[in-house]
Amino acid sequence: MMERKVICDLHLISVDFGREEERQPGNTFRITFRHANGQTTGTIDVYQGEAEHFSVELEAIAAFLRAALIANKNSN
């Protein structure tokens, strides 16, 4: 069994990579979301084969969030 390794640990999000025997075979990226106080709010497991498509969708969400924040800032 391959151990999960943390590959990115930011303030609100961390990502680890690996596999677990009790889950379906194959490596996954596990994305963990946290509040600013460190409390975990949820996780998403993305299979390695789906990671490229998932990253495109994640970039689209990030662009929407940036645009919404800018629009909100400009309306105040």
Tab-separated table of N, CA and C in Angstrom:
chain	number	residue	atom	x	y	z
A	1	MET	N	0.845	-1.189	0.000
A	1	MET	CA	0.000	0.000	0.000
A	1	MET	C	0.885	1.245	0.000
A	2	MET	N	0.560	2.174	-0.856
A	2	MET	CA	1.283	3.441	-0.925
A	2	MET	C	0.723	4.377	0.138
A	3	GLU	N	1.598	4.998	0.883
A	3	GLU	CA	1.137	5.967	1.883
A	3	GLU	C	0.694	7.247	1.200
A	4	ARG	N	-0.255	7.928	1.825
A	4	ARG	CA	-0.691	9.223	1.314
A	4	ARG	C	0.382	10.243	1.685
A	5	LYS	N	0.713	11.110	0.763
A	5	LYS	CA	1.716	12.146	0.999
A	5	LYS	C	1.102	13.509	0.753
A	6	VAL	N	1.319	14.429	1.683
A	6	VAL	CA	0.844	15.798	1.514
A	6	VAL	C	1.681	16.453	0.427
A	7	ILE	N	1.001	16.977	-0.599
A	7	ILE	CA	1.727	17.626	-1.692
A	7	ILE	C	1.499	19.133	-1.714
A	8	CYS	N	0.503	19.604	-0.980
A	8	CYS	CA	0.224	21.035	-0.916
A	8	CYS	C	-0.578	21.311	0.344
A	9	ASP	N	-0.098	22.233	1.170
A	9	ASP	CA	-0.808	22.572	2.401
A	9	ASP	C	-0.885	24.087	2.517
A	10	LEU	N	-2.042	24.619	2.143
A	10	LEU	CA	-2.267	26.052	2.207
A	10	LEU	C	-3.078	26.369	3.455
A	11	HIS	N	-3.463	27.602	3.615
A	11	HIS	CA	-4.181	28.017	4.819
A	11	HIS	C	-5.565	27.380	4.918
A	12	LEU	N	-6.333	27.371	3.842
A	12	LEU	CA	-7.708	26.866	3.868
A	12	LEU	C	-7.883	25.541	3.133
A	13	ILE	N	-6.881	25.120	2.379
A	13	ILE	CA	-6.981	23.910	1.570
A	13	ILE	C	-5.662	23.145	1.646
A	14	SER	N	-5.771	21.807	1.727
A	14	SER	CA	-4.580	20.976	1.599
A	14	SER	C	-4.892	19.837	0.630
A	15	VAL	N	-3.831	19.295	0.018
A	15	VAL	CA	-3.987	18.201	-0.936
A	15	VAL	C	-2.969	17.136	-0.591
A	16	ASP	N	-3.452	15.879	-0.511
A	16	ASP	CA	-2.520	14.768	-0.388
A	16	ASP	C	-2.793	13.786	-1.515
A	17	PHE	N	-1.845	12.865	-1.730
A	17	PHE	CA	-1.912	11.956	-2.874
A	17	PHE	C	-1.512	10.571	-2.425
A	18	GLY	N	-2.202	9.566	-2.953
A	18	GLY	CA	-1.855	8.182	-2.661
A	18	GLY	C	-3.044	7.277	-2.843
A	19	ARG	N	-2.967	6.117	-2.205
A	19	ARG	CA	-4.059	5.149	-2.298
A	19	ARG	C	-4.295	4.518	-0.939
A	20	GLU	N	-5.493	4.008	-0.771
A	20	GLU	CA	-5.850	3.311	0.454
A	20	GLU	C	-6.493	1.990	0.067
A	21	GLU	N	-6.130	0.908	0.741
A	21	GLU	CA	-6.640	-0.418	0.386
A	21	GLU	C	-8.143	-0.546	0.567
A	22	GLU	N	-8.704	0.114	1.585
A	22	GLU	CA	-10.136	-0.030	1.842
A	22	GLU	C	-11.001	0.687	0.811
A	23	ARG	N	-10.387	1.496	-0.015
A	23	ARG	CA	-11.119	2.198	-1.078
A	23	ARG	C	-10.822	1.538	-2.410
A	24	GLN	N	-11.486	1.990	-3.437
A	24	GLN	CA	-11.273	1.448	-4.774
A	24	GLN	C	-9.798	1.554	-5.145
A	25	PRO	N	-9.327	0.620	-5.969
A	25	PRO	CA	-7.915	0.689	-6.374
A	25	PRO	C	-7.628	1.944	-7.193
A	26	GLY	N	-6.434	2.409	-7.096
A	26	GLY	CA	-6.010	3.584	-7.848
A	26	GLY	C	-5.640	4.727	-6.926
A	27	ASN	N	-4.764	5.568	-7.413
A	27	ASN	CA	-4.326	6.725	-6.640
A	27	ASN	C	-5.374	7.827	-6.697
A	28	THR	N	-5.478	8.565	-5.609
A	28	THR	CA	-6.396	9.702	-5.568
A	28	THR	C	-5.690	10.915	-5.003
A	29	PHE	N	-6.178	12.070	-5.433
A	29	PHE	CA	-5.829	13.329	-4.805
A	29	PHE	C	-6.945	13.601	-3.802
A	30	ARG	N	-6.615	13.798	-2.545
A	30	ARG	CA	-7.623	14.140	-1.537
A	30	ARG	C	-7.470	15.612	-1.206
A	31	ILE	N	-8.518	16.374	-1.477
A	31	ILE	CA	-8.531	17.807	-1.205
A	31	ILE	C	-9.332	18.014	0.070
A	32	THR	N	-8.724	18.658	1.058
A	32	THR	CA	-9.373	18.909	2.339
A	32	THR	C	-9.557	20.407	2.504
A	33	PHE	N	-10.776	20.799	2.822
A	33	PHE	CA	-11.110	22.205	3.017
A	33	PHE	C	-11.214	22.489	4.509
A	34	ARG	N	-10.729	23.677	4.945
A	34	ARG	CA	-10.751	24.053	6.358
A	34	ARG	C	-11.232	25.484	6.525
A	35	HIS	N	-11.833	25.748	7.683
A	35	HIS	CA	-12.104	27.128	8.098
A	35	HIS	C	-10.774	27.768	8.490
A	36	ALA	N	-10.756	29.072	8.629
A	36	ALA	CA	-9.543	29.783	9.036
A	36	ALA	C	-9.039	29.305	10.398
A	37	ASN	N	-9.947	28.772	11.244
A	37	ASN	CA	-9.531	28.287	12.567
A	37	ASN	C	-8.955	26.868	12.513
A	38	GLY	N	-8.869	26.279	11.312
A	38	GLY	CA	-8.284	24.960	11.151
A	38	GLY	C	-9.284	23.814	11.156
A	39	GLN	N	-10.542	24.077	11.480
A	39	GLN	CA	-11.560	23.029	11.521
A	39	GLN	C	-11.867	22.545	10.104
A	40	THR	N	-11.791	21.235	9.890
A	40	THR	CA	-12.080	20.653	8.586
A	40	THR	C	-13.565	20.793	8.262
A	41	THR	N	-13.840	21.245	7.039
A	41	THR	CA	-15.239	21.397	6.623
A	41	THR	C	-15.650	20.330	5.620
A	42	GLY	N	-14.702	19.688	4.972
A	42	GLY	CA	-15.048	18.633	4.023
A	42	GLY	C	-13.847	18.186	3.218
A	43	THR	N	-14.016	17.067	2.528
A	43	THR	CA	-12.962	16.536	1.665
A	43	THR	C	-13.571	16.057	0.354
A	44	ILE	N	-12.744	16.051	-0.669
A	44	ILE	CA	-13.107	15.511	-1.977
A	44	ILE	C	-11.967	14.602	-2.411
A	45	ASP	N	-12.283	13.377	-2.818
A	45	ASP	CA	-11.294	12.474	-3.398
A	45	ASP	C	-11.456	12.491	-4.905
A	46	VAL	N	-10.367	12.769	-5.616
A	46	VAL	CA	-10.381	12.821	-7.078
A	46	VAL	C	-9.419	11.755	-7.592
A	47	TYR	N	-9.939	10.819	-8.391
A	47	TYR	CA	-9.064	9.801	-8.963
A	47	TYR	C	-8.039	10.444	-9.887
A	48	GLN	N	-6.854	9.867	-9.921
A	48	GLN	CA	-5.765	10.413	-10.709
A	48	GLN	C	-6.174	10.591	-12.169
A	49	GLY	N	-6.925	9.651	-12.717
A	49	GLY	CA	-7.356	9.728	-14.110
A	49	GLY	C	-8.349	10.847	-14.390
A	50	GLU	N	-9.007	11.338	-13.356
A	50	GLU	CA	-9.989	12.419	-13.516
A	50	GLU	C	-9.426	13.778	-13.100
A	51	ALA	N	-8.207	13.813	-12.630
A	51	ALA	CA	-7.640	15.033	-12.045
A	51	ALA	C	-7.509	16.163	-13.055
A	52	GLU	N	-7.148	15.854	-14.293
A	52	GLU	CA	-6.979	16.925	-15.284
A	52	GLU	C	-8.312	17.631	-15.548
A	53	HIS	N	-9.367	16.867	-15.746
A	53	HIS	CA	-10.683	17.471	-15.985
A	53	HIS	C	-11.169	18.216	-14.738
A	54	PHE	N	-10.947	17.634	-13.568
A	54	PHE	CA	-11.355	18.283	-12.320
A	54	PHE	C	-10.639	19.621	-12.153
A	55	SER	N	-9.354	19.678	-12.508
A	55	SER	CA	-8.610	20.930	-12.350
A	55	SER	C	-9.166	22.023	-13.260
A	56	VAL	N	-9.643	21.659	-14.455
A	56	VAL	CA	-10.264	22.642	-15.357
A	56	VAL	C	-11.528	23.201	-14.712
A	57	GLU	N	-12.351	22.304	-14.137
A	57	GLU	CA	-13.580	22.756	-13.486
A	57	GLU	C	-13.266	23.607	-12.257
A	58	LEU	N	-12.231	23.243	-11.518
A	58	LEU	CA	-11.836	24.010	-10.337
A	58	LEU	C	-11.355	25.407	-10.729
A	59	GLU	N	-10.623	25.507	-11.831
A	59	GLU	CA	-10.188	26.820	-12.323
A	59	GLU	C	-11.392	27.677	-12.709
A	60	ALA	N	-12.418	27.073	-13.286
A	60	ALA	CA	-13.626	27.822	-13.656
A	60	ALA	C	-14.327	28.356	-12.407
A	61	ILE	N	-14.389	27.538	-11.371
A	61	ILE	CA	-15.001	27.982	-10.116
A	61	ILE	C	-14.194	29.125	-9.506
A	62	ALA	N	-12.873	29.012	-9.522
A	62	ALA	CA	-12.020	30.064	-8.978
A	62	ALA	C	-12.217	31.374	-9.741
A	63	ALA	N	-12.325	31.299	-11.072
A	63	ALA	CA	-12.540	32.508	-11.873
A	63	ALA	C	-13.888	33.141	-11.538
A	64	PHE	N	-14.915	32.318	-11.351
A	64	PHE	CA	-16.229	32.842	-10.972
A	64	PHE	C	-16.159	33.537	-9.608
A	65	LEU	N	-15.487	32.910	-8.641
A	65	LEU	CA	-15.374	33.519	-7.314
A	65	LEU	C	-14.651	34.862	-7.375
A	66	ARG	N	-13.548	34.918	-8.140
A	66	ARG	CA	-12.822	36.183	-8.286
A	66	ARG	C	-13.711	37.250	-8.907
A	67	ALA	N	-14.445	36.902	-9.967
A	67	ALA	CA	-15.323	37.868	-10.637
A	67	ALA	C	-16.435	38.333	-9.701
A	68	ALA	N	-17.010	37.419	-8.933
A	68	ALA	CA	-18.078	37.788	-8.004
A	68	ALA	C	-17.552	38.710	-6.909
A	69	LEU	N	-16.352	38.455	-6.413
A	69	LEU	CA	-15.767	39.317	-5.377
A	69	LEU	C	-15.462	40.701	-5.929
A	70	ILE	N	-14.953	40.754	-7.146
A	70	ILE	CA	-14.659	42.060	-7.766
A	70	ILE	C	-15.951	42.834	-8.001
A	71	ALA	N	-16.980	42.154	-8.505
A	71	ALA	CA	-18.261	42.811	-8.756
A	71	ALA	C	-18.859	43.339	-7.455
A	72	ASN	N	-18.755	42.547	-6.409
A	72	ASN	CA	-19.276	42.953	-5.106
A	72	ASN	C	-18.495	44.148	-4.549
A	73	LYS	N	-17.186	44.130	-4.732
A	73	LYS	CA	-16.339	45.229	-4.257
A	73	LYS	C	-16.655	46.521	-5.022
A	74	ASN	N	-16.884	46.401	-6.330
A	74	ASN	CA	-17.172	47.575	-7.154
A	74	ASN	C	-18.564	48.144	-6.901
A	75	SER	N	-19.477	47.321	-6.404
A	75	SER	CA	-20.846	47.811	-6.159
A	75	SER	C	-20.949	48.521	-4.829
A	76	ASN	N	-19.960	48.402	-3.971
A	76	ASN	CA	-19.997	49.068	-2.655
A	76	ASN	C	-19.445	50.428	-2.709
